[in-house]
C-alpha cells in the first residue's frame, strides 16, 4: 500500500514538474515578439529619376510570441517622398512566430535627384504600445553598371515632316549605333566585351509650345559591335511657336554612369507657305475671262495634295478648284481658270467695275492639312460694246473735220494761184 502511494506521489510530482517546465517558456516569451523587416523587391531597379518607385517590404516575426498588431512606418528623405503623410504608416495586423507578411510602399523620386545610392529608414513595432525599431536600407538611383565598353553614338536624325509648320504634329526618328568594330577590347591588361547596353532614352524639350508625347524607351537590351536601333518620338509644335531651329535633347543612359550622354536634336520650324501670283492681267471682257496664275511653294520642304480655289461674288469659276498635287520647294506651277460673271458688266463710256477675288491654297505638310489665303486681288471688268461705241463716235467727228478741212484747203490753194 505504501509502495502504491509512493508511486502515485511520484507520478503527480512528475506531472506537476512537466507542467511547470512547459508553462515557463510560454510565460517567459510574453512580449518577446521580434520583427525583421526586409525590402525584397525594388521596381524599377535601379530607381528612375522623376518616376515612382515601388518597394515591396516583408515583415517577419522571428520572436517566440505572437505579434498582435504590427505597424510599419516609412520615413523618406530627399530625394524620396510620399504622396501623402497618411501613407507613412501601414498596418500589417497579427503575425505568429515564424510568419511573414508583405506591404507595398510607393515613393516618388525627385526630378532633381542625382544618380547614386541613397538611404531610407523603415520603422516597425509589434503592437501599438510597443517602441519603434529602426532599420536603414540603401536604394540605388540611376543606372546599373556593366563591364561592357561599347559606345553608343547618334548616327542619324529624320523628321517627318522634314520642316514643321506651327500647329503641326509629326515624328522624330533617331538612329543609335554601337561604334565598336571588334568583339572585345583590352584595357589595362583586362579584356572587355564591346557590347553596348541602352538602359533608357528620353527626348526632352525646353521650348514653350513644343511637346514630346511619347514615353521614354527603357531596357532596350544589348547592341553588338556595329549594330543600330531606331527610336521614334511623337512631337507636337504649337500654333505660337516661332520659326527657326529649336534644339531638343536626347538623354541616353548607357552601360554605366560614364557612358550616359545627352545629344542635341534640331527641330526646324518654318511658317512660309503657298503663294499665288497673277501671270496675266486680271480682266473680264463682257463678263468672261481666262485667268492665269503662277503658284509657288515657298516652304523649305515638299507639300502634297496642293489645290487652289478661287472665290469672287457673282463669278463662277471652272474648275471650281484646281488640284495640283505634290510641289517641291521653290517649284512654280501655272494654272488657268475660266471665269464667268452672272450679268454682263460695264456701262456707258466704258466704266470699269473691279470685283474682289480671293484665292485659297490647301495642302499637306506631312500628315497635317493646312490652308492659307494665297492672294487677295481685284478683277477688272468692262464691256467691248461701250468702248466700240465710243470709238465710232470719235471717228465720225474726226471724219467730219477732215471733210470740211480738205475743200477749204483746196479753195485757198486755187485763190492763191490766181
Short mmCIF file of C-alpha atoms in Angstrom, two decimals:
data_model
loop_
_atom_site.label_atom_id
_atom_site.label_comp_id
_atom_site.label_asym_id
_atom_site.label_seq_id
_atom_site.Cartn_x
_atom_site.Cartn_y
_atom_site.Cartn_z
CA UNK A 1 0.00 0.00 0.00
CA UNK A 2 2.80 2.35 0.89
CA UNK A 3 4.53 1.43 -2.37
CA UNK A 4 1.43 2.35 -4.38
CA UNK A 5 1.13 5.68 -2.60
CA UNK A 6 4.78 6.49 -3.24
CA UNK A 7 4.31 5.76 -6.98
CA UNK A 8 1.22 7.96 -7.12
CA UNK A 9 3.05 10.80 -5.42
CA UNK A 10 6.00 10.41 -7.79
CA UNK A 11 3.77 10.47 -10.87
CA UNK A 12 1.88 13.52 -9.58
CA UNK A 13 5.11 15.32 -8.83
CA UNK A 14 6.48 14.49 -12.28
CA UNK A 15 3.32 15.75 -13.96
CA UNK A 16 3.48 18.97 -11.95
CA UNK A 17 7.14 19.41 -12.88
CA UNK A 18 6.44 18.92 -16.59
CA UNK A 19 3.57 21.38 -16.42
CA UNK A 20 5.80 23.99 -14.80
CA UNK A 21 8.54 23.40 -17.38
CA UNK A 22 6.08 23.81 -20.28
CA UNK A 23 4.49 26.85 -18.73
CA UNK A 24 7.74 28.61 -18.02
CA UNK A 25 8.81 29.28 -21.60
CA UNK A 26 5.33 30.44 -22.51
CA UNK A 27 5.25 32.92 -19.69
CA UNK A 28 8.82 33.94 -20.35
CA UNK A 29 8.07 34.66 -24.03
CA UNK A 30 5.22 37.10 -23.39
CA UNK A 31 6.10 40.44 -25.08
CA UNK A 32 9.10 38.92 -26.88
CA UNK A 33 7.73 39.06 -30.43
CA UNK A 34 10.61 40.21 -32.59
CA UNK A 35 10.25 41.67 -36.09
CA UNK A 36 12.62 41.54 -39.03
CA UNK A 37 11.99 43.97 -41.94
CA UNK A 38 13.43 43.34 -45.41
CA UNK A 39 12.99 45.03 -48.80
CA UNK A 40 12.52 42.03 -51.09
CA UNK A 41 11.84 43.93 -54.35
CA UNK A 42 12.55 47.37 -55.83
CA UNK A 43 10.66 48.25 -59.01
CA UNK A 44 12.09 49.62 -61.16
CA UNK A 45 15.64 48.81 -60.26
CA UNK A 46 17.55 50.98 -60.10
CA UNK A 47 15.09 53.74 -59.19
CA UNK A 48 14.38 56.16 -62.06
CA UNK A 49 14.75 59.90 -61.60
CA UNK A 50 11.41 61.71 -61.83
CA UNK A 51 9.38 58.48 -61.60
CA UNK A 52 7.56 56.45 -58.97
CA UNK A 53 9.33 53.67 -57.11
CA UNK A 54 7.58 50.61 -55.61
CA UNK A 55 9.19 48.95 -52.57
CA UNK A 56 7.90 45.53 -51.51
CA UNK A 57 8.55 45.36 -47.75
CA UNK A 58 8.49 41.98 -45.98
CA UNK A 59 7.86 41.75 -42.24
CA UNK A 60 8.79 38.51 -40.43
CA UNK A 61 8.09 37.64 -36.80
CA UNK A 62 11.33 35.97 -35.65
CA UNK A 63 10.34 36.05 -31.97
CA UNK A 64 8.77 33.41 -29.79
CA UNK A 65 5.42 35.11 -29.26
CA UNK A 66 2.64 36.32 -31.44
CA UNK A 67 2.77 39.94 -32.62
CA UNK A 68 -0.74 41.22 -32.12
CA UNK A 69 -0.89 44.42 -34.18
CA UNK A 70 2.14 45.17 -36.37
CA UNK A 71 2.74 48.65 -37.82
CA UNK A 72 5.30 49.59 -40.45
CA UNK A 73 6.32 53.22 -40.94
CA UNK A 74 8.40 54.66 -43.79
CA UNK A 75 10.31 57.88 -43.17
CA UNK A 76 11.55 59.11 -46.58
CA UNK A 77 14.11 61.84 -47.03
CA UNK A 78 15.14 63.73 -50.16
CA UNK A 79 15.07 62.69 -52.97
CA UNK A 80 12.25 60.31 -51.94
CA UNK A 81 8.78 61.48 -50.97
CA UNK A 82 5.29 60.14 -50.24
CA UNK A 83 2.17 61.44 -51.95
CA UNK A 84 0.54 61.88 -48.53
CA UNK A 85 1.70 61.69 -44.92
CA UNK A 86 -1.24 59.32 -44.33
CA UNK A 87 0.64 56.72 -46.38
CA UNK A 88 3.59 56.75 -43.99
CA UNK A 89 2.18 54.12 -41.57
CA UNK A 90 0.75 50.82 -42.78
CA UNK A 91 -0.83 48.20 -40.54
CA UNK A 92 0.17 44.60 -41.14
CA UNK A 93 -2.04 43.04 -38.46
CA UNK A 94 -1.15 40.00 -36.36
CA UNK A 95 1.69 37.58 -37.10
CA UNK A 96 2.51 34.38 -35.25
CA UNK A 97 6.08 33.25 -34.66
CA UNK A 98 7.83 32.43 -37.93
CA UNK A 99 5.09 34.02 -40.05
CA UNK A 100 5.68 36.70 -42.75
CA UNK A 101 3.62 39.38 -44.49
CA UNK A 102 4.35 41.95 -47.24
CA UNK A 103 3.32 45.54 -47.89
CA UNK A 104 3.96 47.78 -50.90
CA UNK A 105 5.25 51.32 -50.41
CA UNK A 106 5.09 53.90 -53.22
CA UNK A 107 7.69 56.65 -53.31
CA UNK A 108 8.40 59.41 -55.82
CA UNK A 109 11.98 60.14 -56.86
CA UNK A 110 12.52 63.88 -57.25
CA UNK A 111 13.29 65.17 -60.74
CA UNK A 112 16.37 66.94 -59.42
CA UNK A 113 17.87 63.80 -57.88
CA UNK A 114 21.36 62.73 -58.82
CA UNK A 115 22.43 59.23 -59.71
CA UNK A 116 23.92 57.19 -56.90
CA UNK A 117 22.93 55.43 -53.70
CA UNK A 118 20.53 56.97 -51.17
CA UNK A 119 19.23 55.55 -47.88
CA UNK A 120 15.73 55.21 -46.49
CA UNK A 121 14.59 54.40 -42.91
CA UNK A 122 11.82 51.90 -42.17
CA UNK A 123 10.39 51.55 -38.64
CA UNK A 124 8.36 48.64 -37.23
CA UNK A 125 6.61 47.71 -33.96
CA UNK A 126 4.69 44.57 -32.89
CA UNK A 127 1.85 46.45 -31.22
CA UNK A 128 0.50 49.95 -30.73
CA UNK A 129 2.09 50.42 -27.28
CA UNK A 130 5.49 48.99 -28.23
CA UNK A 131 8.51 51.13 -29.11
CA UNK A 132 9.57 51.55 -32.74
CA UNK A 133 12.63 49.73 -34.05
CA UNK A 134 14.55 51.24 -36.98
CA UNK A 135 16.31 49.73 -39.97
CA UNK A 136 18.11 51.56 -42.79
CA UNK A 137 18.19 50.41 -46.42
CA UNK A 138 20.16 51.61 -49.45
CA UNK A 139 18.27 52.47 -52.64
CA UNK A 140 20.15 52.86 -55.91
CA UNK A 141 19.14 55.71 -58.22
CA UNK A 142 20.16 55.84 -61.87
CA UNK A 143 21.59 53.08 -63.99
CA UNK A 144 23.19 49.77 -63.37
CA UNK A 145 26.90 49.48 -64.08
CA UNK A 146 28.15 46.97 -66.63
CA UNK A 147 31.63 45.99 -67.69
CA UNK A 148 30.86 46.31 -71.40
CA UNK A 149 32.76 49.03 -73.25
CA UNK A 150 30.60 49.57 -76.33
CA UNK A 151 29.93 53.24 -77.17
CA UNK A 152 26.54 54.45 -78.38
CA UNK A 153 26.51 57.30 -80.90
CA UNK A 154 23.68 59.26 -82.56
CA UNK A 155 24.04 58.34 -86.23
CA UNK A 156 21.02 59.86 -88.00
CA UNK A 157 18.02 62.12 -87.33
CA UNK A 158 14.93 62.03 -89.57
CA UNK A 159 11.94 64.35 -89.01
CA UNK A 160 8.55 63.79 -90.61
CA UNK A 161 7.68 66.32 -91.87
CA UNK A 162 11.24 67.41 -92.56
CA UNK A 163 10.37 71.01 -91.61
CA UNK A 164 7.44 71.57 -89.25
CA UNK A 165 4.92 74.39 -89.52
CA UNK A 166 3.27 75.97 -86.45
CA UNK A 167 0.43 73.68 -85.36
CA UNK A 168 1.98 70.53 -86.89
CA UNK A 169 2.21 67.03 -85.44
CA UNK A 170 4.91 64.64 -86.56
CA UNK A 171 7.71 62.30 -85.58
CA UNK A 172 11.42 62.50 -84.96
CA UNK A 173 13.32 59.25 -85.52
CA UNK A 174 16.88 58.86 -84.28
CA UNK A 175 19.27 56.02 -85.12
CA UNK A 176 21.63 54.96 -82.33
CA UNK A 177 24.66 52.89 -83.30
CA UNK A 178 27.31 50.96 -81.38
CA UNK A 179 30.51 52.28 -82.93
CA UNK A 180 32.65 49.37 -81.76
CA UNK A 181 34.32 47.41 -84.59
CA UNK A 182 35.71 44.40 -82.68
CA UNK A 183 34.01 41.98 -80.26
CA UNK A 184 36.48 42.66 -77.43
CA UNK A 185 38.88 45.34 -76.28
CA UNK A 186 41.81 45.14 -73.86
CA UNK A 187 42.17 47.91 -71.28
CA UNK A 188 44.90 47.77 -68.64
CA UNK A 189 45.58 44.14 -69.42
CA UNK A 190 41.94 43.17 -68.87
CA UNK A 191 39.59 42.06 -71.65
CA UNK A 192 36.11 43.57 -72.01
CA UNK A 193 33.32 42.89 -74.49
CA UNK A 194 32.29 45.78 -76.75
CA UNK A 195 28.53 45.31 -76.48
CA UNK A 196 26.55 48.47 -75.74
CA UNK A 197 23.61 48.44 -73.34
CA UNK A 198 20.99 51.16 -73.69
CA UNK A 199 19.08 51.25 -70.44
CA UNK A 200 16.85 54.22 -71.24
CA UNK A 201 16.41 57.04 -73.75
CA UNK A 202 14.11 60.04 -73.50
CA UNK A 203 13.58 63.06 -75.77
CA UNK A 204 13.39 66.29 -73.79
CA UNK A 205 12.33 69.80 -74.82
CA UNK A 206 12.81 73.19 -73.19
CA UNK A 207 10.91 75.25 -75.81
CA UNK A 208 7.46 76.50 -74.81
CA UNK A 209 4.87 75.16 -77.21
CA UNK A 210 6.87 72.11 -78.34
CA UNK A 211 5.88 68.88 -76.59
CA UNK A 212 7.05 65.27 -76.81
CA UNK A 213 4.08 62.94 -76.31
CA UNK A 214 5.96 59.62 -76.40
CA UNK A 215 7.02 57.78 -73.26
CA UNK A 216 10.73 57.14 -72.66
CA UNK A 217 12.32 53.98 -74.01
CA UNK A 218 13.57 51.70 -71.22
CA UNK A 219 15.58 48.47 -71.04
CA UNK A 220 16.24 48.21 -74.77
CA UNK A 221 18.80 45.49 -74.32
CA UNK A 222 22.13 44.99 -75.96
CA UNK A 223 23.70 46.28 -79.18
CA UNK A 224 26.58 44.30 -80.62
CA UNK A 225 29.51 45.94 -82.44
CA UNK A 226 28.16 47.86 -85.45
CA UNK A 227 24.50 47.23 -84.53
CA UNK A 228 21.96 50.06 -84.54
CA UNK A 229 18.45 50.77 -83.27
CA UNK A 230 15.81 53.34 -84.29
CA UNK A 231 13.95 55.39 -81.67
CA UNK A 232 10.81 57.28 -82.78
CA UNK A 233 9.17 60.02 -80.70
CA UNK A 234 5.90 61.87 -81.39
CA UNK A 235 6.34 65.65 -81.41
CA UNK A 236 3.75 68.46 -81.44
CA UNK A 237 4.51 72.09 -82.36
CA UNK A 238 2.12 74.74 -81.03
CA UNK A 239 0.49 77.44 -83.15
CA UNK A 240 2.53 80.18 -81.43
CA UNK A 241 5.96 78.60 -81.92
CA UNK A 242 8.24 80.88 -83.91
CA UNK A 243 10.26 79.86 -86.93
CA UNK A 244 13.86 78.72 -86.73
CA UNK A 245 15.85 75.82 -85.27
CA UNK A 246 14.70 74.56 -81.87
CA UNK A 247 17.02 72.13 -80.08
CA UNK A 248 15.57 69.06 -78.36
CA UNK A 249 17.78 66.82 -76.21
CA UNK A 250 18.06 63.03 -76.38
CA UNK A 251 19.16 61.79 -72.94
CA UNK A 252 20.70 58.30 -73.09
CA UNK A 253 21.59 56.05 -70.16
CA UNK A 254 24.19 53.62 -71.38
CA UNK A 255 26.43 50.92 -69.91
CA UNK A 256 27.28 52.93 -66.82
CA UNK A 257 27.26 56.47 -65.49
CA UNK A 258 30.32 57.27 -67.62
CA UNK A 259 28.59 56.04 -70.78
CA UNK A 260 25.46 58.15 -70.38
CA UNK A 261 25.15 61.07 -72.80
CA UNK A 262 22.94 63.94 -73.97
CA UNK A 263 22.63 64.62 -77.70
CA UNK A 264 21.20 67.77 -79.35
CA UNK A 265 18.36 67.04 -81.77
CA UNK A 266 17.49 70.03 -84.04
CA UNK A 267 13.86 70.61 -84.99
CA UNK A 268 13.17 73.01 -87.88
CA UNK A 269 10.03 75.18 -87.83
CA UNK A 270 9.04 77.44 -90.76
CA UNK A 271 5.72 79.22 -91.38
CA UNK A 272 6.22 80.03 -95.10
CA UNK A 273 3.51 78.57 -97.31
CA UNK A 274 1.91 78.67 -100.81
CA UNK A 275 1.69 81.92 -102.81
CA UNK A 276 -0.36 82.66 -105.93
CA UNK A 277 0.73 85.39 -108.39
CA UNK A 278 -1.22 86.57 -111.49
CA UNK A 279 0.74 85.89 -114.67
CA UNK A 280 -1.64 87.91 -116.94
CA UNK A 281 -3.87 90.99 -116.43
CA UNK A 282 -6.98 90.15 -114.44
CA UNK A 283 -9.67 91.47 -116.81
CA UNK A 284 -13.13 90.26 -117.70
CA UNK A 285 -14.43 91.24 -121.14
CA UNK A 286 -18.21 91.26 -121.38
CA UNK A 287 -18.42 89.07 -118.24
CA UNK A 288 -15.92 86.42 -119.36
CA UNK A 289 -12.20 85.82 -118.86
CA UNK A 290 -9.43 83.23 -118.85
CA UNK A 291 -7.41 83.90 -115.70
CA UNK A 292 -3.84 82.65 -115.42
CA UNK A 293 -1.79 82.34 -112.19
CA UNK A 294 1.62 81.14 -111.08
CA UNK A 295 1.56 79.01 -107.90
CA UNK A 296 4.78 78.87 -105.84
CA UNK A 297 5.76 76.67 -102.89
CA UNK A 298 7.87 78.94 -100.67
CA UNK A 299 8.28 76.34 -97.87
CA UNK A 300 11.65 74.55 -97.40
CA UNK A 301 10.19 71.07 -97.98
CA UNK A 302 7.68 69.36 -100.25
CA UNK A 303 3.92 69.89 -99.93
CA UNK A 304 1.45 67.24 -101.07
CA UNK A 305 -2.15 67.46 -102.31
CA UNK A 306 -1.85 71.15 -103.22
CA UNK A 307 -5.03 72.75 -104.60
CA UNK A 308 -6.13 76.33 -105.35
CA UNK A 309 -9.72 77.55 -105.00
CA UNK A 310 -10.80 81.00 -106.33
CA UNK A 311 -13.77 82.91 -104.92
CA UNK A 312 -15.47 86.13 -106.05
CA UNK A 313 -19.02 87.35 -105.52
CA UNK A 314 -21.19 86.69 -108.56
CA UNK A 315 -18.41 84.97 -110.52
CA UNK A 316 -18.36 81.30 -111.45
CA UNK A 317 -15.00 79.58 -111.98
CA UNK A 318 -14.14 76.45 -113.89
CA UNK A 319 -12.67 74.35 -112.49
CA UNK A 320 -14.12 75.31 -109.13
CA UNK A 321 -10.88 74.12 -107.52
CA UNK A 322 -7.62 73.39 -109.32
CA UNK A 323 -5.79 70.32 -107.98
CA UNK A 324 -2.02 70.45 -108.49
CA UNK A 325 -0.74 67.55 -106.34
CA UNK A 326 2.80 67.48 -104.88
CA UNK A 327 5.04 70.54 -105.09
CA UNK A 328 8.75 70.63 -104.37
CA UNK A 329 10.38 73.58 -102.57
CA UNK A 330 10.55 76.68 -104.81
CA UNK A 331 8.58 74.90 -107.55
CA UNK A 332 6.42 77.12 -109.79
CA UNK A 333 3.22 75.81 -111.39
CA UNK A 334 0.97 77.68 -113.85
CA UNK A 335 -2.80 77.21 -113.67
CA UNK A 336 -5.83 78.65 -115.54
CA UNK A 337 -9.46 79.28 -114.65
CA UNK A 338 -12.40 80.12 -116.91
CA UNK A 339 -14.37 82.88 -115.17
CA UNK A 340 -17.96 83.92 -115.96
CA UNK A 341 -19.82 86.78 -114.37
CA UNK A 342 -23.54 86.30 -113.73
CA UNK A 343 -24.60 89.55 -115.50
CA UNK A 344 -22.86 91.44 -118.29
CA UNK A 345 -20.83 94.25 -116.83
CA UNK A 346 -19.64 97.61 -117.93
CA UNK A 347 -21.56 100.76 -118.68
CA UNK A 348 -21.73 103.81 -120.80
CA UNK A 349 -18.38 105.32 -121.52
CA UNK A 350 -16.54 102.02 -120.72
CA UNK A 351 -16.60 102.42 -116.93
CA UNK A 352 -14.66 99.55 -115.24
CA UNK A 353 -16.10 97.83 -112.17
CA UNK A 354 -13.46 95.90 -110.11
CA UNK A 355 -14.51 92.70 -108.34
CA UNK A 356 -12.69 91.50 -105.23
CA UNK A 357 -11.33 87.97 -105.68
CA UNK A 358 -9.51 85.69 -103.19
CA UNK A 359 -7.55 82.51 -103.79
CA UNK A 360 -7.26 79.86 -101.04
CA UNK A 361 -4.40 77.35 -101.08
CA UNK A 362 -4.87 73.95 -99.41
CA UNK A 363 -2.03 71.45 -98.93
CA UNK A 364 -0.48 68.82 -96.66
CA UNK A 365 2.75 69.19 -94.71
CA UNK A 366 3.37 65.61 -93.65
CA UNK A 367 0.10 64.41 -92.07
CA UNK A 368 -1.05 67.96 -91.35
CA UNK A 369 -3.64 69.74 -93.53
CA UNK A 370 -3.16 73.49 -93.94
CA UNK A 371 -4.99 76.36 -95.63
CA UNK A 372 -3.93 79.93 -96.28
CA UNK A 373 -5.18 82.88 -98.31
CA UNK A 374 -2.69 82.85 -101.17
CA UNK A 375 -3.88 86.10 -102.74
CA UNK A 376 -6.44 88.94 -102.44
CA UNK A 377 -6.81 90.50 -105.91
CA UNK A 378 -9.06 92.79 -107.97
CA UNK A 379 -10.68 91.56 -111.15
CA UNK A 380 -11.34 94.38 -113.64
CA UNK A 381 -14.40 94.19 -115.87
CA UNK A 382 -15.58 96.09 -118.95
CA UNK A 383 -17.89 95.77 -121.96
CA UNK A 384 -16.45 95.97 -125.52
CA UNK A 385 -19.70 97.46 -126.92
CA UNK A 386 -19.30 100.66 -124.94
CA UNK A 387 -15.70 101.00 -126.00
CA UNK A 388 -16.51 100.44 -129.70
CA UNK A 389 -19.38 102.94 -129.49
CA UNK A 390 -17.03 105.49 -128.01
CA UNK A 391 -14.50 104.75 -130.75
CA UNK A 392 -17.12 105.09 -133.56
CA UNK A 393 -18.32 108.49 -132.25
CA UNK A 394 -14.82 109.85 -132.15
CA UNK A 395 -14.11 108.57 -135.64
CA UNK A 396 -17.25 110.25 -137.03
CA UNK A 397 -16.28 113.60 -135.55
CA UNK A 398 -12.77 113.28 -136.93
CA UNK A 399 -14.14 112.39 -140.38
CA UNK A 400 -16.39 115.45 -140.45
CA UNK A 401 -13.50 117.69 -139.54
CA UNK A 402 -11.40 116.21 -142.34
CA UNK A 403 -14.28 116.56 -144.84
CA UNK A 404 -14.58 120.26 -144.10
CA UNK A 405 -10.87 120.92 -143.92
CA UNK A 406 -9.85 119.42 -147.30
CA UNK A 407 -12.19 121.57 -149.51
CA UNK A 408 -11.16 124.67 -147.62
CA UNK A 409 -7.50 123.93 -148.30
CA UNK A 410 -8.15 123.34 -151.98
CA UNK A 411 -10.15 126.60 -152.27
CA UNK A 412 -7.38 128.53 -150.53
CA UNK A 413 -4.76 127.00 -152.84
CA UNK A 414 -6.71 127.97 -156.03
CA UNK A 415 -7.21 131.53 -154.92
CA UNK A 416 -3.58 131.96 -154.14
CA UNK A 417 -2.58 130.55 -157.53
CA UNK A 418 -4.80 133.04 -159.38
#
